[in-house]
GROMACS .gro file of C-alpha atoms in nm:
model
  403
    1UNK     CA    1  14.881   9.461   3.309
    2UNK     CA    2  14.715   9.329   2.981
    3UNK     CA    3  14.346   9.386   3.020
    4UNK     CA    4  14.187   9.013   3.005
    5UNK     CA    5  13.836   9.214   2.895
    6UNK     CA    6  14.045   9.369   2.574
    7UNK     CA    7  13.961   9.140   2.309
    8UNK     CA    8  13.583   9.230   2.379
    9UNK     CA    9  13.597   9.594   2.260
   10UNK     CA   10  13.493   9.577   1.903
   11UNK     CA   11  13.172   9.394   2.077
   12UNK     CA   12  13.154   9.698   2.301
   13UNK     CA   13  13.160   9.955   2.092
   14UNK     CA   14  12.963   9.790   1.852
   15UNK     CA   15  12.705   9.811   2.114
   16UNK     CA   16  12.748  10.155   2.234
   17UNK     CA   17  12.743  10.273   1.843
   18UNK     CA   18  12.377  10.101   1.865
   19UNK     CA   19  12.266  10.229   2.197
   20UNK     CA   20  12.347  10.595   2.072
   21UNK     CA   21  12.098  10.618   1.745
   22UNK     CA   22  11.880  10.615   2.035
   23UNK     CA   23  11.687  10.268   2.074
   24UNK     CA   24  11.665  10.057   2.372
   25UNK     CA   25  11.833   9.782   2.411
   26UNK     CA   26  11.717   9.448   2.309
   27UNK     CA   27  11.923   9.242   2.569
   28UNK     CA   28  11.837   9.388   2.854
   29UNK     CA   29  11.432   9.464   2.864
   30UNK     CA   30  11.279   9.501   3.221
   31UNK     CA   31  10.918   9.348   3.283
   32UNK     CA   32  10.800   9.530   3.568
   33UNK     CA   33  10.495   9.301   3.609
   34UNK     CA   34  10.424   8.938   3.454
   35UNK     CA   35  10.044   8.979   3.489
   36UNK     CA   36  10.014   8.573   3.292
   37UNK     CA   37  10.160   8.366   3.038
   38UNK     CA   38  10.107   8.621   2.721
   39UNK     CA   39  10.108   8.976   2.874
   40UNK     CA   40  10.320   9.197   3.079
   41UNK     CA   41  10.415   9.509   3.155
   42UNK     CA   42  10.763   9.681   2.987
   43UNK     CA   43  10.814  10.080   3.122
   44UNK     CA   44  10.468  10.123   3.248
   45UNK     CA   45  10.275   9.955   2.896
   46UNK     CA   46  10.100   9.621   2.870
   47UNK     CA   47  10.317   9.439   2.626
   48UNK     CA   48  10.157   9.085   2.457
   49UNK     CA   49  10.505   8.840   2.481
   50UNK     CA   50  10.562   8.659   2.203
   51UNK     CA   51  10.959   8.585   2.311
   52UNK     CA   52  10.904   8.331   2.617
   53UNK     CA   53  10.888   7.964   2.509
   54UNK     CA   54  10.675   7.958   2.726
   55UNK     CA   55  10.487   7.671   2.490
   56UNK     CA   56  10.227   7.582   2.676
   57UNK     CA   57  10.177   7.845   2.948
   58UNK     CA   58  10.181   7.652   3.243
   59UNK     CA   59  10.393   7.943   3.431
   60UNK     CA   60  10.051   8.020   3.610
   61UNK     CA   61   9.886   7.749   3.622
   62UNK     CA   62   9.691   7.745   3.941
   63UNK     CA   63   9.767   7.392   4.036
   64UNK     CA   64  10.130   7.426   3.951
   65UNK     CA   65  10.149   7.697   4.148
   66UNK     CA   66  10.034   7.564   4.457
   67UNK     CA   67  10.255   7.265   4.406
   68UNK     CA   68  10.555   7.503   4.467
   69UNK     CA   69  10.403   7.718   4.732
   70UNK     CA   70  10.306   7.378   4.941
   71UNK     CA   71  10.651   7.250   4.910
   72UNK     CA   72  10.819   7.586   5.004
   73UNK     CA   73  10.628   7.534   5.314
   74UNK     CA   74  10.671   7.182   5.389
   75UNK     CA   75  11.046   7.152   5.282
   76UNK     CA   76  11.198   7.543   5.308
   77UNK     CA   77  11.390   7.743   4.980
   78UNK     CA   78  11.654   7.508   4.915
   79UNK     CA   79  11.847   7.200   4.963
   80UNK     CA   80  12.178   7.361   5.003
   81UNK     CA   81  12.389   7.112   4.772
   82UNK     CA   82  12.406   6.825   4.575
   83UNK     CA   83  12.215   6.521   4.570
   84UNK     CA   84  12.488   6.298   4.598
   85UNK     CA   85  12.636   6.460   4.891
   86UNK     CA   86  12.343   6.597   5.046
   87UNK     CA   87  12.110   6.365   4.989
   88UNK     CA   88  11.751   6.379   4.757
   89UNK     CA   89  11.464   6.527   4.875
   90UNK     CA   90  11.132   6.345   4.809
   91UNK     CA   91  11.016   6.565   4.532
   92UNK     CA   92  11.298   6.492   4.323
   93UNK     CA   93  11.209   6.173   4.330
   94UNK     CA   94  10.860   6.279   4.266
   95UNK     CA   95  10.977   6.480   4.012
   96UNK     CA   96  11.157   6.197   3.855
   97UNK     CA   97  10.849   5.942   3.879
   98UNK     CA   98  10.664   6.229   3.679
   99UNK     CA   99  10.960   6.240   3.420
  100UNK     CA  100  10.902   5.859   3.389
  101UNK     CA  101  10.531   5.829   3.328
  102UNK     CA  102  10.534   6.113   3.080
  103UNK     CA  103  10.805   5.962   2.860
  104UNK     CA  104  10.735   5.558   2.943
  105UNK     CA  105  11.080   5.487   3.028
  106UNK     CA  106  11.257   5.353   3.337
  107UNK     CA  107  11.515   5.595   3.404
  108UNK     CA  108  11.503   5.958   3.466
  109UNK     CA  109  11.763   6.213   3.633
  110UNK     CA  110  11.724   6.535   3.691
  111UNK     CA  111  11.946   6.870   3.636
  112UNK     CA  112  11.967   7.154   3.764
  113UNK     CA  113  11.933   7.338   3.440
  114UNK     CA  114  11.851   7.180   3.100
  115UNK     CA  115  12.238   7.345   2.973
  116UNK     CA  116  12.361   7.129   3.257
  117UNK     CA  117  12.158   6.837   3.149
  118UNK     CA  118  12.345   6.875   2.843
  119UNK     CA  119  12.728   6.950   2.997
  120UNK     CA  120  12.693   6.626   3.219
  121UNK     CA  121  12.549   6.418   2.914
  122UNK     CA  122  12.789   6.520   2.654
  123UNK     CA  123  13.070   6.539   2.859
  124UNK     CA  124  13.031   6.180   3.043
  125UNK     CA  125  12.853   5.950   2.740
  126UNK     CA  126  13.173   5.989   2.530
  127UNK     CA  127  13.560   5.970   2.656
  128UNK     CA  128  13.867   5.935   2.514
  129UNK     CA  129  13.895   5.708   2.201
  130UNK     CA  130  13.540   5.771   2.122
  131UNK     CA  131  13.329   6.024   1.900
  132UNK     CA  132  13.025   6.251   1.916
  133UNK     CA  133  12.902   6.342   1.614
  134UNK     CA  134  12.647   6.671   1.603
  135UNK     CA  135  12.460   6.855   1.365
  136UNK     CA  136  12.658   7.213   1.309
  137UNK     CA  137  12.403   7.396   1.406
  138UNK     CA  138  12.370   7.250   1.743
  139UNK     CA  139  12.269   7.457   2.096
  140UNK     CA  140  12.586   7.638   2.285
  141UNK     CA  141  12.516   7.394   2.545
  142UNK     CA  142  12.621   7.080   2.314
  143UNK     CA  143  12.898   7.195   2.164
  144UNK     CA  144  13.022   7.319   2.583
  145UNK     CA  145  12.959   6.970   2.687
  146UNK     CA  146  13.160   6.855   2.393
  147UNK     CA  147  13.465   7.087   2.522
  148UNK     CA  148  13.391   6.971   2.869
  149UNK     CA  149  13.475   6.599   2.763
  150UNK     CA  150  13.754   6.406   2.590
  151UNK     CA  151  13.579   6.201   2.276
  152UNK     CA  152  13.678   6.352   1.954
  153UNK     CA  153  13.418   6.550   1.812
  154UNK     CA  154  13.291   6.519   1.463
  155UNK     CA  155  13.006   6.827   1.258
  156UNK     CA  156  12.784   6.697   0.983
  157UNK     CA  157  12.589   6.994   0.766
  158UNK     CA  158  12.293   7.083   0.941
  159UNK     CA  159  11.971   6.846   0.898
  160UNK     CA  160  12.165   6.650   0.582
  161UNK     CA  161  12.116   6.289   0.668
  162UNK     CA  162  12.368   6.233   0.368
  163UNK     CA  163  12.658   6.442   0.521
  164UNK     CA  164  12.580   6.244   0.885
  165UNK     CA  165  12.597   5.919   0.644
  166UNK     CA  166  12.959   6.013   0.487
  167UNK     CA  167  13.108   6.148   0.844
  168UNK     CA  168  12.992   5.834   1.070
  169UNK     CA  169  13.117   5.574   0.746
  170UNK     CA  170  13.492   5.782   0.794
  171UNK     CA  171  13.495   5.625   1.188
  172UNK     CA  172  13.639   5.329   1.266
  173UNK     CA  173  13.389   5.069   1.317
  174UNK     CA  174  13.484   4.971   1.646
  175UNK     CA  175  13.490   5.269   1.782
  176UNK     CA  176  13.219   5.385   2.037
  177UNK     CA  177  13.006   5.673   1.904
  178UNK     CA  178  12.728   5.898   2.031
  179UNK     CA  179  12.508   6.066   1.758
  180UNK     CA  180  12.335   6.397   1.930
  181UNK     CA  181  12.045   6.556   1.721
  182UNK     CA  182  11.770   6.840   1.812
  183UNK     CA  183  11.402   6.781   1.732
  184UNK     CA  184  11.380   7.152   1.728
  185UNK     CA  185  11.682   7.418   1.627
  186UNK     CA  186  11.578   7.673   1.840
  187UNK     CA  187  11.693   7.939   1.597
  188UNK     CA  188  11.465   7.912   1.297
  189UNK     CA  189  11.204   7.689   1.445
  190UNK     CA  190  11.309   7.388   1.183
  191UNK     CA  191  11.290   7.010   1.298
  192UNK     CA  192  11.508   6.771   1.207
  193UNK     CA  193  11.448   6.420   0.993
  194UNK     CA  194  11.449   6.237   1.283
  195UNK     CA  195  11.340   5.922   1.140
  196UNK     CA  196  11.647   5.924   0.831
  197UNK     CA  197  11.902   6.033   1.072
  198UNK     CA  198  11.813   5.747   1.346
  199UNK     CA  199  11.809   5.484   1.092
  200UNK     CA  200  12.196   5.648   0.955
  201UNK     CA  201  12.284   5.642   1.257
  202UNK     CA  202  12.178   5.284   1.381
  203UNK     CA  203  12.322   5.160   1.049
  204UNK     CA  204  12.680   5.280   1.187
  205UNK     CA  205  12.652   5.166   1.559
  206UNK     CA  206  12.609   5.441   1.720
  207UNK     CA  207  12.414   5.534   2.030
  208UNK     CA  208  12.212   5.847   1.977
  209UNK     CA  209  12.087   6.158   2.202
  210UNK     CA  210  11.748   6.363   2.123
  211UNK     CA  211  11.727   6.663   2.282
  212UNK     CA  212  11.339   6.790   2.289
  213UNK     CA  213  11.440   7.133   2.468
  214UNK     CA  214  11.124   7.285   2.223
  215UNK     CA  215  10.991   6.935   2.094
  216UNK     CA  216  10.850   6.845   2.413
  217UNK     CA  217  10.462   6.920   2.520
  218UNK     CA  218  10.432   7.020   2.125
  219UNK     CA  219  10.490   6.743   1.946
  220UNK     CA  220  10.384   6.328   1.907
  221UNK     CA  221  10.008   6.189   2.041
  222UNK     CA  222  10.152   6.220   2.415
  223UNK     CA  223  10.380   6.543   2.381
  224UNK     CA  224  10.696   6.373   2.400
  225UNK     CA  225  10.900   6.542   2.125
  226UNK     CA  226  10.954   6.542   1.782
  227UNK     CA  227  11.102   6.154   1.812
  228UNK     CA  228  10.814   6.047   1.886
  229UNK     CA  229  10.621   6.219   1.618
  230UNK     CA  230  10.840   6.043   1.380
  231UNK     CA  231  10.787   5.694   1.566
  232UNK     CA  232  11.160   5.610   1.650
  233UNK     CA  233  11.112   5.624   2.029
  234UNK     CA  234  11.263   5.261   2.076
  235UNK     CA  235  11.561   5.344   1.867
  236UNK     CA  236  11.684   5.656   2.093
  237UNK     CA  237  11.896   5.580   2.372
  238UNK     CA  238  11.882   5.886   2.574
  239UNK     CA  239  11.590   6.208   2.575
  240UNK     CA  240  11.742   6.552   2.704
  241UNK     CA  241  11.478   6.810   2.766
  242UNK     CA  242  11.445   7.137   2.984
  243UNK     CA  243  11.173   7.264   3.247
  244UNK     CA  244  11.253   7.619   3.120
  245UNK     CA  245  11.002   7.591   2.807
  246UNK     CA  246  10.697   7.394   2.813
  247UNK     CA  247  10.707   7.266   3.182
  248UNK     CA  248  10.711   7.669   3.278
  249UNK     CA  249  10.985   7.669   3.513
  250UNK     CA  250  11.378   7.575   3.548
  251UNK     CA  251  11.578   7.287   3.548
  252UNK     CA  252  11.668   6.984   3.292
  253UNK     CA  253  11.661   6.607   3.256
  254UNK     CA  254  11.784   6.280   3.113
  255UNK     CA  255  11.563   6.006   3.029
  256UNK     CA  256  11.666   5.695   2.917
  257UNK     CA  257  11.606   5.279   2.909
  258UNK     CA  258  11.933   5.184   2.913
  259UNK     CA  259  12.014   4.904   3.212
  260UNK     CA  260  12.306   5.084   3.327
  261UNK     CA  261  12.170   5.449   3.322
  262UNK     CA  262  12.171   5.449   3.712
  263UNK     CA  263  12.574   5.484   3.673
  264UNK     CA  264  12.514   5.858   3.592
  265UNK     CA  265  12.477   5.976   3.890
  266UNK     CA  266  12.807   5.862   4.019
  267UNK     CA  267  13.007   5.993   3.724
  268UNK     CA  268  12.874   6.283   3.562
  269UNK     CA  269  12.983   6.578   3.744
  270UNK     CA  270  12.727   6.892   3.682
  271UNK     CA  271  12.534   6.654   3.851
  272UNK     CA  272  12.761   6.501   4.145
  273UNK     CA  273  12.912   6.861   4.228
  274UNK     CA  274  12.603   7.150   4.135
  275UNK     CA  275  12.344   7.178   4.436
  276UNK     CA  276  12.040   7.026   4.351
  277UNK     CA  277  11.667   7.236   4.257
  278UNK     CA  278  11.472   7.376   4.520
  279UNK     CA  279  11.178   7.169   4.725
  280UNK     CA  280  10.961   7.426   4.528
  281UNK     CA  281  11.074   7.369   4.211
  282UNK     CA  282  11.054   7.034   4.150
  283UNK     CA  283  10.708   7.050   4.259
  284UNK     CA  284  10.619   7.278   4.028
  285UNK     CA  285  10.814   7.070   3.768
  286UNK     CA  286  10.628   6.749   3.828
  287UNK     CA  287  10.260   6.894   3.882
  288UNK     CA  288  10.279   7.025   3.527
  289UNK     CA  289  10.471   6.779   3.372
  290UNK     CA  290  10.160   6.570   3.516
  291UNK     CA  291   9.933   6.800   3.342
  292UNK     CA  292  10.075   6.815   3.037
  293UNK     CA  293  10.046   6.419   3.003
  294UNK     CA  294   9.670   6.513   2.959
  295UNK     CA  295   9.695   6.866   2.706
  296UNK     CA  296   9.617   6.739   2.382
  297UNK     CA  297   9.370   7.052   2.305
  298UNK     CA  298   9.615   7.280   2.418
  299UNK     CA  299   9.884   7.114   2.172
  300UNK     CA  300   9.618   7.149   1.943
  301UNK     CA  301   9.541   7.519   1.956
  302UNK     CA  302   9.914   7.591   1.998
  303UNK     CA  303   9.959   7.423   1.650
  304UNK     CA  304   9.669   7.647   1.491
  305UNK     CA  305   9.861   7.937   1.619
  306UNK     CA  306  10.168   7.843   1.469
  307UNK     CA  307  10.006   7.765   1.123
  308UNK     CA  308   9.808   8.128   1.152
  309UNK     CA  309  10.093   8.323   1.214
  310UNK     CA  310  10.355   8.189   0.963
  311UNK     CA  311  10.100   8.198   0.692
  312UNK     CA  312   9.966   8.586   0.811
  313UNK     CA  313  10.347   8.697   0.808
  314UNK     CA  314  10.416   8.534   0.475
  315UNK     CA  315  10.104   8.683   0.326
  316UNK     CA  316  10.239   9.063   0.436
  317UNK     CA  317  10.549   9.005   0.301
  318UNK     CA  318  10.779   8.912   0.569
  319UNK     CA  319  11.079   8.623   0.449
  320UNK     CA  320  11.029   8.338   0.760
  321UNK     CA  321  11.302   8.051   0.858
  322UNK     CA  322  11.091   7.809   0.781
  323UNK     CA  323  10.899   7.726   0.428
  324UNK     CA  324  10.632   7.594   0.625
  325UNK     CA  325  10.543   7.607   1.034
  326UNK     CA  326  10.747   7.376   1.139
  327UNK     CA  327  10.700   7.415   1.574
  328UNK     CA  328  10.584   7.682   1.780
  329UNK     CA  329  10.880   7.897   1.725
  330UNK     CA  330  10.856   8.171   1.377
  331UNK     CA  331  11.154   8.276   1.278
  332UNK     CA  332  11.160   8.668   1.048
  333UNK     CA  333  11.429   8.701   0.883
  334UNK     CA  334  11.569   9.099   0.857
  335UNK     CA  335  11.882   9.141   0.605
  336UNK     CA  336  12.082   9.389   0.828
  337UNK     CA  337  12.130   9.512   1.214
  338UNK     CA  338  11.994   9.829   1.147
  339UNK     CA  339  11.613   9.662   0.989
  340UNK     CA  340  11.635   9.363   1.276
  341UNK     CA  341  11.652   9.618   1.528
  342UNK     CA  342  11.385   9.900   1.407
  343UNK     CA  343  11.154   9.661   1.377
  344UNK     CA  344  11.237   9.521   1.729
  345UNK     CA  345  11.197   9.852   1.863
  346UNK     CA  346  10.882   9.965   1.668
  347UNK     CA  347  10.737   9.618   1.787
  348UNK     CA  348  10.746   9.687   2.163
  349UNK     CA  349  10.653  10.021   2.090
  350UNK     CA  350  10.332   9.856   1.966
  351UNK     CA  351  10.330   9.659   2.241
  352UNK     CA  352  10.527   9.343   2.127
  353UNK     CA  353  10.783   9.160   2.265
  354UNK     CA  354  11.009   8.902   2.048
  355UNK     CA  355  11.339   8.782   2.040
  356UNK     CA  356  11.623   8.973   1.874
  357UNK     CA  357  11.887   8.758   1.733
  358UNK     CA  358  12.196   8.844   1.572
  359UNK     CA  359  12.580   8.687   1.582
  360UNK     CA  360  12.738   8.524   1.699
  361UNK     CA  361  12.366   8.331   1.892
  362UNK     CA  362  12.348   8.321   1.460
  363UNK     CA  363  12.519   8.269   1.170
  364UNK     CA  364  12.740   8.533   1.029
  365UNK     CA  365  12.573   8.795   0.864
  366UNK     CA  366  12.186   8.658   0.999
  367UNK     CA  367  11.949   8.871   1.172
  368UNK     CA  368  11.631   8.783   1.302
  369UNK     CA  369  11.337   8.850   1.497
  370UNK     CA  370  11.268   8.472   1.696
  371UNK     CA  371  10.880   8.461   1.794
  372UNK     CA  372  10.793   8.180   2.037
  373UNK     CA  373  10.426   8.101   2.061
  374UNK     CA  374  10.195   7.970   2.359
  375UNK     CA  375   9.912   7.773   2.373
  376UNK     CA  376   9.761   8.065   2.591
  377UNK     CA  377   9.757   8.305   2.318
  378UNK     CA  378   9.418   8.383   2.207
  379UNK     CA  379   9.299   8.370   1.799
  380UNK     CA  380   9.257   8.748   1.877
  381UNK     CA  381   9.585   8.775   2.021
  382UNK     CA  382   9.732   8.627   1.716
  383UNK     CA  383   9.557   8.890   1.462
  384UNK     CA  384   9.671   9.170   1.717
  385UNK     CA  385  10.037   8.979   1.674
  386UNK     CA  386   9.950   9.045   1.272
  387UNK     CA  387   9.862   9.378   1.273
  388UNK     CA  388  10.164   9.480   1.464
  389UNK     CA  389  10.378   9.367   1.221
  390UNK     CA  390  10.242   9.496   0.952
  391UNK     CA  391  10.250   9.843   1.117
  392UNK     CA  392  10.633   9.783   1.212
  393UNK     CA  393  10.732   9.628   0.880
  394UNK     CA  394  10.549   9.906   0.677
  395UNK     CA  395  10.720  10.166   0.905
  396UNK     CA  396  11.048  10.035   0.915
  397UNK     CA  397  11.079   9.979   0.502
  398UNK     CA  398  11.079   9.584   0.583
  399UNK     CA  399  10.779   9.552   0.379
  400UNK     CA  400  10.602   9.691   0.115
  401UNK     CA  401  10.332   9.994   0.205
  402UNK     CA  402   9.944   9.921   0.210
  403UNK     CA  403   9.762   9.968  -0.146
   0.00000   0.00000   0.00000
């Protein structure tokens, strides 16, 4: 018998080699207690997080939690199935009115995870005879839509408006094409130029797909997304998003204007064949989607945070993603394994918690530490945030010592 699992073992034993020097493992931390939206416990020691998304902290909000706990009474822990087959409960339609006020469209349709949002979307929009073109440094759940579907697919560089130019003007002209951009890459933290690549992208016909995953409750006068921080709102055809960051629980979403959109739910099968979210989750869902129509000062203190800690890291030393803070999300850059993962560990020895990232979730040969703010973390938070990295970096050799 030819072992199916084979072709994993340099993975494996790459792993093992790491687990042996004697550090924990970065993909599999416990929290033995969430005690809010920026501090837990890891093995018995309160830990700030700072590796969540959880943007804008409404994971315990009071009123979002009693959403949930009033419609786990009134409607039970699940629905059992799909919406199509098993019909909708009220608060996905609830849900779905929320969805609708907080983007000012007429359409919206829910998933049961933003990836799926993305699998149905991908995989339905474009068929056979027709063309998606993405940006090559687009989320796994794009490019396993894309494989899910029939259209051919088509990778401009990532963020060059002039490579998306050349690739669409190769197409034929009659030929039906979706353009699918990020207002965040979730990676580094960098947005893209929304406003060049919608204009590109309208010059050549094409429909085009924002997906505000980590744009939304951040970004644009009602927390939309990047799109509509760079005013081309009427020129996208179709917002994906996620509950998982910003709204504080799980699920995604489609909204959209276009007179036809309804069609969707007949045809797009991650939603006609995946059971539907929980009574309890939608509720939580819409209450803070609700609430974050109405969070401009947290937006606002979320954005000092981001501009704090970028320019405290760059000031010790540290190489970031981003020139400049771009979103809530700080990338550190670490040339090697060995660097990316001492200072992981000597972080949460500290009492830190970010996001390790290496390949393939990254480039070849790029290793990072991903740090996701929230608009819960205090000013004093952030210079505790500060001083732990300068302990880590100084320790670990990733920066140079204190004069």
């Amino acid at each position: 018998m030819t072992d199916l699992l084979s072709k994993f073992d340099p993975l494996i034993a790459e792993r093992q080699a790491l687990l042996d020097t004697g550090v924990r493992d970065p993909f599999s931390i416990v929290m033995d207690e969430v005690k809010s939206p920026t501090l837990a416990v890891i093995k018995g020691k309160e830990t700030i997080l700072l590796g969540t998304y959880n943007y804008m902290g409404m994971t315990f909000d009071p009123d979002v939690i009693q959403a949930g706990k009033d419609a786990l009474d009134a409607f039970g822990s699940g629905t059992t199935g799909s919406r199509v087959l098993n019909g909708t409960y009220q608060g996905h339609k609830e849900c779905e009115e929320a969805l609708k006020a907080f983007y000012g469209t007429r359409h919206a349709m829910v998933f049961s995870t933003g990836y799926q949002a993305n699998l149905g979307m991908m995989s339905t929009l474009a068929g056979k005879g027709e063309y998606i073109i993405l940006d090559a440094d687009s989320h796994a759940s794009i490019y396993d839509g894309c494989a899910l579907g029939n259209a051919e697919i088509v990778r401009f560089r990532h963020n060059s408006v002039e490579d998306l130019d050349k690739r669409l003007g190769r197409l034929p002209a009659e030929a039906g094409k979706l353009v699918v951009l990020e207002g965040v890459y979730s990676m580094v933290g960098d947005i893209a130029p929304l406003k060049e690549m919608v204009a590109v992208a309208k010059k050549h016909g094409a429909m085009i797909l924002c997906d505000e995953a980590h744009g939304m409750g951040f970004f644009g006068p009602n927390g939309r997304g990047v799109f509509e921080e760079a005013g081309v709102e009427d020129d996208v055809d179709f917002v994906v998003g996620t509950f998982s960051k910003s709204v504080g629980t799980v699920g995604g979403f489609c909204v959209s204007n276009h007179p036809k959109f309804e069609v969707l739910r007949l045809v797009c099968r991650p939603y006609v064949f995946t059971a539907s979210l929980p009574p309890s989750v939608v509720a939580t869902a819409a209450a803070s989607i609700r609430k974050l129509m109405h969070a401009g000062n947290k937006r606002q203190h979320l954005w000092e945070n981001s501009r704090r800690l970028h320019g405290g890291l760059r000031e010790l030393g540290f190489t970031l993603g981003t020139e400049t803070p771009q979103s809530a999300i700080i990338a550190v850059m670490l040339p090697d394994q060995e660097q990316a993962v001492g200072m992981w560990a000597a972080l949460l020895e500290l009492g830190l918690y970010v996001n390790m990232a290496r390949p393939p979730a990254t480039p070849a040969g790029t290793f990072l530490l991903r740090c996701s703010l929230c608009a819960e973390h205090s000013a004093e938070q952030v210079e505790q945030i500060l001083g732990m990295f300068a302990a880590a970096g100084r320790a670990v050799g990733v920066i140079a010592p204190a004069v």
